[in-house]
mmCIF file of C-alpha atoms in Angstrom:
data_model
loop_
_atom_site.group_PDB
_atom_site.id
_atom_site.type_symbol
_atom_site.label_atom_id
_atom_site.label_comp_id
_atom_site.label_asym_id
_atom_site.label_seq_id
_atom_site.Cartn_x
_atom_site.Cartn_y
_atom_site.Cartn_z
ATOM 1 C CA UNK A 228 -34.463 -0.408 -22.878
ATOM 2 C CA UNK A 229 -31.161 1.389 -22.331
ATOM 3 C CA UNK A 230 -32.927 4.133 -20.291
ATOM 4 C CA UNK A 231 -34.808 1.728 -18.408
ATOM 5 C CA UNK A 232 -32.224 -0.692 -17.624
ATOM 6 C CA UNK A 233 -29.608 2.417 -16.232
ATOM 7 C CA UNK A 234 -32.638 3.398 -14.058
ATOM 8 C CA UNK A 235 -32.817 0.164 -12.500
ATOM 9 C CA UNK A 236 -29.166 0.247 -12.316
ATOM 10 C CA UNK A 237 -28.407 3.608 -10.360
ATOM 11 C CA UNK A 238 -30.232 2.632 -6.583
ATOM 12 C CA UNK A 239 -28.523 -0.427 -6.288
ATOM 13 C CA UNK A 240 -24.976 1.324 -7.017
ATOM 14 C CA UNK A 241 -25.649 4.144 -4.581
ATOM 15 C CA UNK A 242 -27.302 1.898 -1.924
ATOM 16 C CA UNK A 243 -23.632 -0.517 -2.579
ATOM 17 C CA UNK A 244 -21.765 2.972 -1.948
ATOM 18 C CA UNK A 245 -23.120 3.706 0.926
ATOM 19 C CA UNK A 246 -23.174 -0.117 2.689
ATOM 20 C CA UNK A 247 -19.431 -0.662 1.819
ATOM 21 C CA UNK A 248 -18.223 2.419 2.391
ATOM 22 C CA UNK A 249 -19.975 2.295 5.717
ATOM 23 C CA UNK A 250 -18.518 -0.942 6.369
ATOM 24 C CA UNK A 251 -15.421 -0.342 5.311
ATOM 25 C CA UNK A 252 -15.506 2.991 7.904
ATOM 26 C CA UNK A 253 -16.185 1.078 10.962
ATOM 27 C CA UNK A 254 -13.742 -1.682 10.358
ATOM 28 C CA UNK A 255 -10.837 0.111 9.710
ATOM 29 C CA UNK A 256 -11.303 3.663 10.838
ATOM 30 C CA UNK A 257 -14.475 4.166 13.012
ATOM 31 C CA UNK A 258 -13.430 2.367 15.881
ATOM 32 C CA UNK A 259 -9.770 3.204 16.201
ATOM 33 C CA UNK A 260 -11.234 6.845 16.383
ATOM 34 C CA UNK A 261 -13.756 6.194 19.455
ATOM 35 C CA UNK A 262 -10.722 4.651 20.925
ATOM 36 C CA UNK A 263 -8.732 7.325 20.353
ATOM 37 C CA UNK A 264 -11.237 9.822 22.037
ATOM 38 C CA UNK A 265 -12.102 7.797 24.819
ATOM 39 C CA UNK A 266 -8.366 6.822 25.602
ATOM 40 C CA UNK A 267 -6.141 9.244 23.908
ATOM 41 C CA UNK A 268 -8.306 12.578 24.674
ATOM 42 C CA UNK A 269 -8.969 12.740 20.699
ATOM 43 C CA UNK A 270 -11.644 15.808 20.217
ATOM 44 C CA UNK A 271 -14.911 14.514 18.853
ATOM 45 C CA UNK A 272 -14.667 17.454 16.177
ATOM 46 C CA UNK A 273 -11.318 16.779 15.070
ATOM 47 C CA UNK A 274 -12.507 12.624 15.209
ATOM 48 C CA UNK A 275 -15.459 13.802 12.243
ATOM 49 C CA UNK A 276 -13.019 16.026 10.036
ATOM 50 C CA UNK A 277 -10.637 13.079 10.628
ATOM 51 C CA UNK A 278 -13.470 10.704 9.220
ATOM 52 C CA UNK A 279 -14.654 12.891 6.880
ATOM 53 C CA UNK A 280 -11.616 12.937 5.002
ATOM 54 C CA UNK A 281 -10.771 9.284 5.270
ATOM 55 C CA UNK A 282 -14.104 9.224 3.653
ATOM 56 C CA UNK A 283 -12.977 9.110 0.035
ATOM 57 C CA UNK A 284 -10.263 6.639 0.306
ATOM 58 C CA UNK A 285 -12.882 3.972 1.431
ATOM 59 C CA UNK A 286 -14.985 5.049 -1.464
ATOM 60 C CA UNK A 287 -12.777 4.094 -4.173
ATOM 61 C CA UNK A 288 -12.696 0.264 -3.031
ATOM 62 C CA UNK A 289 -16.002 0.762 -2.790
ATOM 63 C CA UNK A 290 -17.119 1.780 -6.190
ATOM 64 C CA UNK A 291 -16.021 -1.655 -8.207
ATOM 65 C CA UNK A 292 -18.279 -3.374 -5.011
ATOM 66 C CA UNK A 293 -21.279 -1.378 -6.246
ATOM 67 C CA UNK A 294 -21.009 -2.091 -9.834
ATOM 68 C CA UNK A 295 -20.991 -5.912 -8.918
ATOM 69 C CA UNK A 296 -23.558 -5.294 -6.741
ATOM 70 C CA UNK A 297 -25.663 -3.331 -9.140
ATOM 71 C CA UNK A 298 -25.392 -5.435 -11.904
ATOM 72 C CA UNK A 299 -25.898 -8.809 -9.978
ATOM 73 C CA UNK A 300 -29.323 -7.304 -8.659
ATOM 74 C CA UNK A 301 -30.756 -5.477 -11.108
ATOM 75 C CA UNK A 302 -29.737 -8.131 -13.817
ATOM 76 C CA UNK A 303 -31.503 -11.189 -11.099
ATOM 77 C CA UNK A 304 -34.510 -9.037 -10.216
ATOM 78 C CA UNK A 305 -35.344 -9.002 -14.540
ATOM 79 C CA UNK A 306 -34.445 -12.671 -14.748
ATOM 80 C CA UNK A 307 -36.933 -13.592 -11.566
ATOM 81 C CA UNK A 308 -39.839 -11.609 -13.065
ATOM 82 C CA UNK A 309 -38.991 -13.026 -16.218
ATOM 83 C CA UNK A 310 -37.883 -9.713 -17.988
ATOM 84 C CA UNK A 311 -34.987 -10.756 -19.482
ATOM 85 C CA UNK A 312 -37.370 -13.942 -21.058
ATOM 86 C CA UNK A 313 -39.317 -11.484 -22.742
ATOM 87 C CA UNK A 314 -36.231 -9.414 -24.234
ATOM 88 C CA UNK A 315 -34.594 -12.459 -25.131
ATOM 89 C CA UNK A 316 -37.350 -13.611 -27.194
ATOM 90 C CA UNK A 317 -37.622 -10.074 -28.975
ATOM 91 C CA UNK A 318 -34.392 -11.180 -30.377
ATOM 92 C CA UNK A 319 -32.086 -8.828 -27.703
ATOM 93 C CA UNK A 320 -28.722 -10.667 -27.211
ATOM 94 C CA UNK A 321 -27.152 -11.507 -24.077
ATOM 95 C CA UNK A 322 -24.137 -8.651 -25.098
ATOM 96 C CA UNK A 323 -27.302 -6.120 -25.991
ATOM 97 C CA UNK A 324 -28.880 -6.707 -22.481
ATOM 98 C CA UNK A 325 -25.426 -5.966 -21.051
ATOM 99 C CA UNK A 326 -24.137 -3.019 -22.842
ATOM 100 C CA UNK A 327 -25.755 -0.638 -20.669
ATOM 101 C CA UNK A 328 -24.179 -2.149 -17.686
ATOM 102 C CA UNK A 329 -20.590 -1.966 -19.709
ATOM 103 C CA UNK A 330 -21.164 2.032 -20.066
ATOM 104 C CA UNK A 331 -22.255 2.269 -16.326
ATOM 105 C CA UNK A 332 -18.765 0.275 -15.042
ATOM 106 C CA UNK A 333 -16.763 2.782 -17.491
ATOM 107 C CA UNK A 334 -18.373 5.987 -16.083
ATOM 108 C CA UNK A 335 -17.432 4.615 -12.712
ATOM 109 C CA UNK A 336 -14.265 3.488 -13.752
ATOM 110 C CA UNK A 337 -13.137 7.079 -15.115
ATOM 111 C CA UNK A 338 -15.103 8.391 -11.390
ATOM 112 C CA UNK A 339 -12.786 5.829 -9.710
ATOM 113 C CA UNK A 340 -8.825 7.243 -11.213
ATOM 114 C CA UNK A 341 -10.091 10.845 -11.004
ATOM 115 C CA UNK A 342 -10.630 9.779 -7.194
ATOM 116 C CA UNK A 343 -7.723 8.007 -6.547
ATOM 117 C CA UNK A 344 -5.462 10.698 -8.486
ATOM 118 C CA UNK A 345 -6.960 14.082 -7.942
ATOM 119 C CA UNK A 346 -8.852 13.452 -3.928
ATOM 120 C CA UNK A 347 -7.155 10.831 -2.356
ATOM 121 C CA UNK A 348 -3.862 11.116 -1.758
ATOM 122 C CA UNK A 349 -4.623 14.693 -0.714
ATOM 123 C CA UNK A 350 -7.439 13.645 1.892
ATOM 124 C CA UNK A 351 -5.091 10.997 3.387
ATOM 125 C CA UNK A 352 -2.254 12.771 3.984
ATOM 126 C CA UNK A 353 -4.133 15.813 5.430
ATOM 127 C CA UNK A 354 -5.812 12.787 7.751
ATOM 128 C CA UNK A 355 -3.082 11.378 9.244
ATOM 129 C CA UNK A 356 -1.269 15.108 9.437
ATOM 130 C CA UNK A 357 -4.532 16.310 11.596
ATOM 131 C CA UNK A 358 -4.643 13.310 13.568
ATOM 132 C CA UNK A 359 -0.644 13.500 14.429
ATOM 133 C CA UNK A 360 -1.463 17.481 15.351
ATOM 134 C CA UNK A 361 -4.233 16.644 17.307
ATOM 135 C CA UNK A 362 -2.251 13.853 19.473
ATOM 136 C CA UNK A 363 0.828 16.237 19.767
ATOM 137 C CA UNK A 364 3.018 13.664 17.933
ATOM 138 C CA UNK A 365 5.721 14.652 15.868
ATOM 139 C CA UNK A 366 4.765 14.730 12.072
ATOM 140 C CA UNK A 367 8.308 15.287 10.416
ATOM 141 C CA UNK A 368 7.704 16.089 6.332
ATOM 142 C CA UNK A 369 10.529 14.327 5.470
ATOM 143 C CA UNK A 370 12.997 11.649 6.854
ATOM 144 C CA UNK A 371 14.730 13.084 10.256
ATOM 145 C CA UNK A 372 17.320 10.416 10.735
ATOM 146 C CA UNK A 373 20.155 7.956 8.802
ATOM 147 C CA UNK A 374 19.429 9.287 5.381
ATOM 148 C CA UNK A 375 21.270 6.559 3.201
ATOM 149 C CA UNK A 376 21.458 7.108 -0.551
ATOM 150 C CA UNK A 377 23.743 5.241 -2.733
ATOM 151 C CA UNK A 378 24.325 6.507 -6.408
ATOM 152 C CA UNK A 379 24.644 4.198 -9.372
ATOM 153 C CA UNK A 380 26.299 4.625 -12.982
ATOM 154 C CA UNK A 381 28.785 3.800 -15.194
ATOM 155 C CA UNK A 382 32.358 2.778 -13.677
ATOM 156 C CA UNK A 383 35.343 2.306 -16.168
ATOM 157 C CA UNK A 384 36.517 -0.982 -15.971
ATOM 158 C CA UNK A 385 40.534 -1.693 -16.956
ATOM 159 C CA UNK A 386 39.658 -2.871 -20.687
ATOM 160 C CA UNK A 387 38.215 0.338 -21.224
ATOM 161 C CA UNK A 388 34.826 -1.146 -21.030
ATOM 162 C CA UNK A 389 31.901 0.189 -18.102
ATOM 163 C CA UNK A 390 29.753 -1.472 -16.003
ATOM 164 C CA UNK A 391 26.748 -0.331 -13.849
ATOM 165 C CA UNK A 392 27.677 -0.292 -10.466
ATOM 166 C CA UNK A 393 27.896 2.024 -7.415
ATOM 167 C CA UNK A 394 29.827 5.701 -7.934
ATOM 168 C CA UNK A 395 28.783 7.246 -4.421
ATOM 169 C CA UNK A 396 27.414 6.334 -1.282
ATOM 170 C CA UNK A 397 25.947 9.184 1.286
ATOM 171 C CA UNK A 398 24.808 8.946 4.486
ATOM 172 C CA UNK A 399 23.511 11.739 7.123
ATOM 173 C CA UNK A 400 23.180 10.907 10.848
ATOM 174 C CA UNK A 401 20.109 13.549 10.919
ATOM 175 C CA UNK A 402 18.365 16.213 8.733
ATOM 176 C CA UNK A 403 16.363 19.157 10.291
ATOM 177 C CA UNK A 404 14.200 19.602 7.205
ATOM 178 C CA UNK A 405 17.002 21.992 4.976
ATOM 179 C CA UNK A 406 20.134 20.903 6.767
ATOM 180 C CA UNK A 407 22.308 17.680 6.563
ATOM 181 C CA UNK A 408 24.164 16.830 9.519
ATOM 182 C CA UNK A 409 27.002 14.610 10.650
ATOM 183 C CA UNK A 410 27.815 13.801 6.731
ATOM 184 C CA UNK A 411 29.934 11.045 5.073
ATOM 185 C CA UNK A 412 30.406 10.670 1.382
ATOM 186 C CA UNK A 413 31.886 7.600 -0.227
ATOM 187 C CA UNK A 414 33.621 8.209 -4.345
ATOM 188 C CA UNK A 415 33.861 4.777 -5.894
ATOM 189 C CA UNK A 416 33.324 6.841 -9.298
ATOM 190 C CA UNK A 417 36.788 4.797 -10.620
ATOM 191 C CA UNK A 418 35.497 1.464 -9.712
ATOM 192 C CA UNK A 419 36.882 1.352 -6.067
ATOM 193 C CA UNK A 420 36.995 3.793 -3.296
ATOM 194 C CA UNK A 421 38.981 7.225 -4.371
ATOM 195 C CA UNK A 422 38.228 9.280 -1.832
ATOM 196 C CA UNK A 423 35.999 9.966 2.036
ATOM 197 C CA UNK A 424 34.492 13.246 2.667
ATOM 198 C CA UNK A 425 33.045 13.750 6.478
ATOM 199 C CA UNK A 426 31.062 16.819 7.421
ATOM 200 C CA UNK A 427 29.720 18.713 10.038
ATOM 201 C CA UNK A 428 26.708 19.514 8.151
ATOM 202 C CA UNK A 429 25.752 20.301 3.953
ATOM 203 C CA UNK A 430 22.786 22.629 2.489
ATOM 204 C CA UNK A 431 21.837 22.496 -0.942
ATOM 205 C CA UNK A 432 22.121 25.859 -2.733
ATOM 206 C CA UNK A 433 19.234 25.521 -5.694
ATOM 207 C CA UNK A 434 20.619 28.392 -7.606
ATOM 208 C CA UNK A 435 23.874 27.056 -8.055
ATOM 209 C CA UNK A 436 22.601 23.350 -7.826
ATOM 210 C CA UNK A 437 25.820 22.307 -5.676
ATOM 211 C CA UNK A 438 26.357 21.007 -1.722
ATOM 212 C CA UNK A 439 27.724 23.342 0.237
ATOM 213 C CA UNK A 440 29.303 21.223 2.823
ATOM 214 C CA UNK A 441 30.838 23.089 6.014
ATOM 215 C CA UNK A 442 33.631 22.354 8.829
ATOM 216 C CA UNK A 443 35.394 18.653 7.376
ATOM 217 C CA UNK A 444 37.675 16.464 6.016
ATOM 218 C CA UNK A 445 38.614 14.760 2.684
ATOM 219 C CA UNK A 446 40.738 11.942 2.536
ATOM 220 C CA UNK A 447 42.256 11.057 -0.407
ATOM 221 C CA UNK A 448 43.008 7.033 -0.601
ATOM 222 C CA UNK A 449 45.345 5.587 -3.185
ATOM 223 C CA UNK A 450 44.605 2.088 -5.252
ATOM 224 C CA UNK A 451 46.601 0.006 -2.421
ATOM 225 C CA UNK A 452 43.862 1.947 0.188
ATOM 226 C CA UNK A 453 46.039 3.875 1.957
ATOM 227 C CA UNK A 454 45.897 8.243 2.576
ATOM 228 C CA UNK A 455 47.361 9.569 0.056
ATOM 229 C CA UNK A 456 46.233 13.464 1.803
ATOM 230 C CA UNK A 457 43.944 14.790 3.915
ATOM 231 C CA UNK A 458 42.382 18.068 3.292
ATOM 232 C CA UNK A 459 40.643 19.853 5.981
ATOM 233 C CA UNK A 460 38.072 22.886 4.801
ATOM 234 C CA UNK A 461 35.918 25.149 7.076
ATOM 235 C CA UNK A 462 33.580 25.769 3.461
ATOM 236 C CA UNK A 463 33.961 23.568 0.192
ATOM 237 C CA UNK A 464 31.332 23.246 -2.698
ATOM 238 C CA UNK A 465 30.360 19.895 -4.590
ATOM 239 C CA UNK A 466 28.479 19.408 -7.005
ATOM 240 C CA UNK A 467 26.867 16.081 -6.389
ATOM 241 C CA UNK A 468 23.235 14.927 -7.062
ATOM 242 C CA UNK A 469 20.324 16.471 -5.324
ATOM 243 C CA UNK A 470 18.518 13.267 -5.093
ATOM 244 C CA UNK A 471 19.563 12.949 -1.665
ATOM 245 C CA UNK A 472 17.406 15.628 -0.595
ATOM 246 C CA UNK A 473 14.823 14.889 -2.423
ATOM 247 C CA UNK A 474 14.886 11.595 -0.869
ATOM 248 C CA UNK A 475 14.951 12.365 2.769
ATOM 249 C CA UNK A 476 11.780 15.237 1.488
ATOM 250 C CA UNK A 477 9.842 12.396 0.222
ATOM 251 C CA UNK A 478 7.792 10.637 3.131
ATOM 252 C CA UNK A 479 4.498 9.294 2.466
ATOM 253 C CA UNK A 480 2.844 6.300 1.786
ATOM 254 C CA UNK A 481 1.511 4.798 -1.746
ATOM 255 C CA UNK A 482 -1.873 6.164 -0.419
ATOM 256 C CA UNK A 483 -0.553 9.448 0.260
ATOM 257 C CA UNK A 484 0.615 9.844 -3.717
ATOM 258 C CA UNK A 485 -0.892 9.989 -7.195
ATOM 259 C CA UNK A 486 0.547 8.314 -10.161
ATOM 260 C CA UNK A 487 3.132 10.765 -10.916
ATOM 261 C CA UNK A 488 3.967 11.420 -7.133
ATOM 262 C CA UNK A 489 4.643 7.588 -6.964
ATOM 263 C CA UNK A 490 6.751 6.820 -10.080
ATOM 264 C CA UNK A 491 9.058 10.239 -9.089
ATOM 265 C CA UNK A 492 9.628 8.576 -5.652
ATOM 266 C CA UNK A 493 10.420 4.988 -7.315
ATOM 267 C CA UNK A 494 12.888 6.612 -9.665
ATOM 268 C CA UNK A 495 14.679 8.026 -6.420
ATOM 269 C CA UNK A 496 14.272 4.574 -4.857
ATOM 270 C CA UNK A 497 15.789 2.874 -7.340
ATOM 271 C CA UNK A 498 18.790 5.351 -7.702
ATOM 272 C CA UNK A 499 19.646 4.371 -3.997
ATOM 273 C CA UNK A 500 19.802 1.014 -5.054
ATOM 274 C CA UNK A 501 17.023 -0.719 -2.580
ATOM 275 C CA UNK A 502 15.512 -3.033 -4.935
ATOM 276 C CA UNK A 503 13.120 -4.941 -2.162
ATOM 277 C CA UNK A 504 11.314 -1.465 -1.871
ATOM 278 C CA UNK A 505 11.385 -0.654 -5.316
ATOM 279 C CA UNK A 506 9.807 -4.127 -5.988
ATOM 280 C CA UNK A 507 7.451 -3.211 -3.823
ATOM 281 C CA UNK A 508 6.544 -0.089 -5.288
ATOM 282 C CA UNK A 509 6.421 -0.614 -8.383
ATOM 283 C CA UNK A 510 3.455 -3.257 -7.418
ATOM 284 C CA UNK A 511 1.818 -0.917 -6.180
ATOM 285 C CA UNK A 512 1.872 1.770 -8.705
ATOM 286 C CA UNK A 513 0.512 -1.338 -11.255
ATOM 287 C CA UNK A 514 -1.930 -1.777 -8.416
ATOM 288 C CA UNK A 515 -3.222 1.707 -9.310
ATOM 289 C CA UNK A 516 -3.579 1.591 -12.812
ATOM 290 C CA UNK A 517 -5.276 -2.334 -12.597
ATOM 291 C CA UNK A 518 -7.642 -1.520 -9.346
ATOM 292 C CA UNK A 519 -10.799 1.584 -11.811
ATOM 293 C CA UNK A 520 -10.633 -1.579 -14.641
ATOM 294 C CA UNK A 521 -11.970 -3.701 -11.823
ATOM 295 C CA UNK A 522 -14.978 -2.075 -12.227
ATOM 296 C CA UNK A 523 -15.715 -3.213 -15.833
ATOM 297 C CA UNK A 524 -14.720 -6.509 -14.650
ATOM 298 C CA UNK A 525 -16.995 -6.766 -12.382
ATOM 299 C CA UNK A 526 -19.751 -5.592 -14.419
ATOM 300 C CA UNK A 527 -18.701 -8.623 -16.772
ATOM 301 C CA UNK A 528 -18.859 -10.776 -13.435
ATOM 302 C CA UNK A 529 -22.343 -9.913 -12.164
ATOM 303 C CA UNK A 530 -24.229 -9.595 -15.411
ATOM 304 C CA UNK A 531 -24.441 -13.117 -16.721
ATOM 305 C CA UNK A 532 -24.915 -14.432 -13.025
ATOM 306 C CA UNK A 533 -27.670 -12.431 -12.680
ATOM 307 C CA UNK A 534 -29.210 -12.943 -16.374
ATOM 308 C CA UNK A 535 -29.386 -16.629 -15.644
ATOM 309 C CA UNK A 536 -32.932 -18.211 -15.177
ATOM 310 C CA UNK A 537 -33.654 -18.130 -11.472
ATOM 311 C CA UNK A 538 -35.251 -16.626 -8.208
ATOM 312 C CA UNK A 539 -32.867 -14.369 -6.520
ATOM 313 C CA UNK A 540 -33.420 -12.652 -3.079
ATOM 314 C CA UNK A 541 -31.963 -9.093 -2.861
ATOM 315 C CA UNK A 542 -30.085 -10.690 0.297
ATOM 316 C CA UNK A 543 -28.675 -13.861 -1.444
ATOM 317 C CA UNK A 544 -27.513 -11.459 -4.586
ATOM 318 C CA UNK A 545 -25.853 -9.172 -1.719
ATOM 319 C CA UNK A 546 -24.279 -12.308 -0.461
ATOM 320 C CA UNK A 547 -22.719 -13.838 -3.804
ATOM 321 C CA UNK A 548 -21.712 -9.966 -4.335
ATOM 322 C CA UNK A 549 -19.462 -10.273 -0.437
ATOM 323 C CA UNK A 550 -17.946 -13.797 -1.515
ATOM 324 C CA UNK A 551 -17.153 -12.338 -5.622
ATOM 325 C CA UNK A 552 -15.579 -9.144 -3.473
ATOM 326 C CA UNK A 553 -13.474 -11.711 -1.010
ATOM 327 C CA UNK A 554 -12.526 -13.875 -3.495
ATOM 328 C CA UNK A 555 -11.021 -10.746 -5.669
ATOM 329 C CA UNK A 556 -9.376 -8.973 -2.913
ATOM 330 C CA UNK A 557 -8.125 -12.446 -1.410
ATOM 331 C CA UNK A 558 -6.440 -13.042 -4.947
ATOM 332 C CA UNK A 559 -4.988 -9.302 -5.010
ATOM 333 C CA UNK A 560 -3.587 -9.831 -1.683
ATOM 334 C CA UNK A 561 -1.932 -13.119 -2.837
ATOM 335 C CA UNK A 562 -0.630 -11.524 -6.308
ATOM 336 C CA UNK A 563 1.041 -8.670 -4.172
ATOM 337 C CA UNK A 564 2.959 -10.862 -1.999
ATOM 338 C CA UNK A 565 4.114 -13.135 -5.300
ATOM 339 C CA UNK A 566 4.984 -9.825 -6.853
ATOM 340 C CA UNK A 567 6.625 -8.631 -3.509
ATOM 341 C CA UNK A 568 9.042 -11.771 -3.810
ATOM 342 C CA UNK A 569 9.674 -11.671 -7.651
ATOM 343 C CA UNK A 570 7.669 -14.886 -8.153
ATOM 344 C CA UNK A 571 5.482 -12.298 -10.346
ATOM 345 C CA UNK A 572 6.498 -9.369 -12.766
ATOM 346 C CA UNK A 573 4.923 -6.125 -11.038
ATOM 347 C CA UNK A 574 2.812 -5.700 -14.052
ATOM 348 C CA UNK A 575 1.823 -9.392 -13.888
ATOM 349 C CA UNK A 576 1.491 -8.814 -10.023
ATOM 350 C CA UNK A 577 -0.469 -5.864 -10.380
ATOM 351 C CA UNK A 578 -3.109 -6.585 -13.206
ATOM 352 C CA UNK A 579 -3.295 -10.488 -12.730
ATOM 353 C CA UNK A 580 -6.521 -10.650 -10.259
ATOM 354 C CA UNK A 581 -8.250 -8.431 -13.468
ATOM 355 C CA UNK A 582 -7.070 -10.957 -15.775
ATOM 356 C CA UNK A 583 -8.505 -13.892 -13.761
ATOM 357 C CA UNK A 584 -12.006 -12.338 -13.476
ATOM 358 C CA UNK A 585 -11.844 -10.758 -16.687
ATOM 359 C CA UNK A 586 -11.743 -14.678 -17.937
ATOM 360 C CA UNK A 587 -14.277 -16.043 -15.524
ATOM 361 C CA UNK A 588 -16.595 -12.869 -16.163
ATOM 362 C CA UNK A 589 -16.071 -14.158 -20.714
ATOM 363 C CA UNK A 590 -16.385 -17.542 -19.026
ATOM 364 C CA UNK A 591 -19.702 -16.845 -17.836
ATOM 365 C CA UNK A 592 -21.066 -14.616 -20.369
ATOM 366 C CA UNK A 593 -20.639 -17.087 -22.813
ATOM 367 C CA UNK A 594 -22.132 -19.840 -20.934
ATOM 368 C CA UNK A 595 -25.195 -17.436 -20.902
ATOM 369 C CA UNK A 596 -25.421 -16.946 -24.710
#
């Protein structure tokens, strides 16, 4: 029964692979590309590598699709030729019928984080990196311009006690790549501002793990805010943080980054003290552990509404599978934004849509039993 039942699942899942996946393509990559080559001078080859390795990114929403679909058809297709009637009344339980299903969603949903951690990230970035190469646009690897990061910590307070709060602030009007130019630092490491430091440019020297700044000024500024000296130096070495480098290295999208990629940028993120893009990210990085699960939770979905007594089309199951996918995606779009805006916890935010079908998918199982 197991054997037979995986059978029937496995052309259904590839057939779903291919139809969403194609789908998927044309919407939101196939036809920007013919635009591109019939306005933009885009050559054909470079269009198909460009495709080609967009290819795997559209996959991965595409594999929890399948499973649904798979299930919902395979499961229906029993049920109409009465099937399941007979297993049933061999004394098979409802949870029986659908363990093979269960192991199918699990194999997929292992195929789905090695995707989305190991092939990826990798393919999109290389993507858009051809595409900018092939349009002559710039493609900088890191940030070029007003590099802003602000450094927080402990700052004495006059009891004696500390507080969290901001010890330095740095800005850089441009960066070529391994130089910082047209630098300002900001101290505030005593609670308020101690001292300026304004530079014609900085490097960071790795073996010594210090700033070499070049050509500036330090001002000293006492407690009522006045200069208490100014101190000019052709050469002076600090040893600040290198997380502004890192920083202004780091330029990609979510979908450009694996797990560990992601949470390493966050950590910088939140050391410069934007919270509204932490927030963000950290949705998203919730977003990737919740989104291979999906797949056992739609297997949960589409097994007892296909195991139900009835007469199912392959083209109405393929329809109740587009509306299940909507709804889901409709709901993860809404749980983002409430996440976005702290109406939601990012794990809440990120893992709530699983939650919801997870309970319709009991909901409906038991109903079948």
């Amino acid at each position: 029964m197991d054997r037979y039942l995986s059978q029937e699942m496995v052309s259904p899942f590839l057939f779903g692979v291919g139809s969403f996946s194609s789908i998927a393509l044309a919407i939101g990559s196939l036809f920007e590309l013919i635009r591109l080559i019939t306005d933009a001078g885009l050559n054909i080859f470079t269009a198909v590598q460009i495709f080609a390795l967009q290819l795997p990114g559209f996959m991965v929403y595409s594999f929890p699709m399948s499973v649904l679909l798979a299930t919902l058809l395979t499961y229906s297709r029993m049920s109409a030729d009465g099937e399941i009637t007979a297993l049933r009344s061999c004394g098979i339980s409802v949870a029986r019928l659908i363990a093979p299903a269960l192991i199918l969603s699990l194999m997929v949903s292992g195929l789905t984080f090695v995707f989305n951690e190991a092939i990826v990230p990798t393919a999109n970035l290389q993507a858009k990196n051809t595409l900018k190469a092939a349009l002559k646009q710039e493609n900088p690897q890191f940030k070029s311009r007003d590099i802003l990061y602000q450094q927080y910590g402990q700052i004495p307070l006059p009891d004696g006690s500390t507080e969290e709060g901001l010890v330095r602030s740095f800005y850089a009007r441009r960066f070529d790549g391994k130089k910082m130019i047209d630098l300002t630092v900001l101290d505030f490491s005593q609670g308020k501002i101690q001292q300026v430091l304004s530079s014609e440019s900085a490097i960071w020297q790795p073996d010594q793990n210090v700033w070499e700044f070049k050509n500036g000024t330090t001002y000293i500024i006492n407690t009522d805010g006045s200069y208490h000296s100014i101190l000019k130096f052709d050469q002076q070495k600090l040893r600040l943080p290198r997380a502004p480098l890192d920083f202004a290295q780091e330029q990609r999208n979510p979908e450009e980054m694996n797990i560990a990629e992601l949470k390493r940028y966050i950590d910088l993120v939140r050391q410069s003290g934007n919270l509204k893009e932490e927030r963000k990210l950290d949705v998203r990085l919730q977003q990737k552990y919740a989104l291979p699960f999906i797949c056992v939770v739609f297997a949960l979905v589409g097994s007892p509404l296909g195991i139900r007594p009835q007469r199912t089309s392959a083209a109405k199951g393929f329809g109740v599978s587009v509306l299940i996918i909507f709804g889901y995606y409709l709901l993860l779009f809404v749980c983002q934004a409430l996440g976005q805006v702290e109406i939601l916890s990012p794990v809440l935010a990120g893992w709530m849509p699983n939650i919801i079908c997870l309970g319709a998918g009991l909901f409906l199982l038991n109903r079948v039993s």
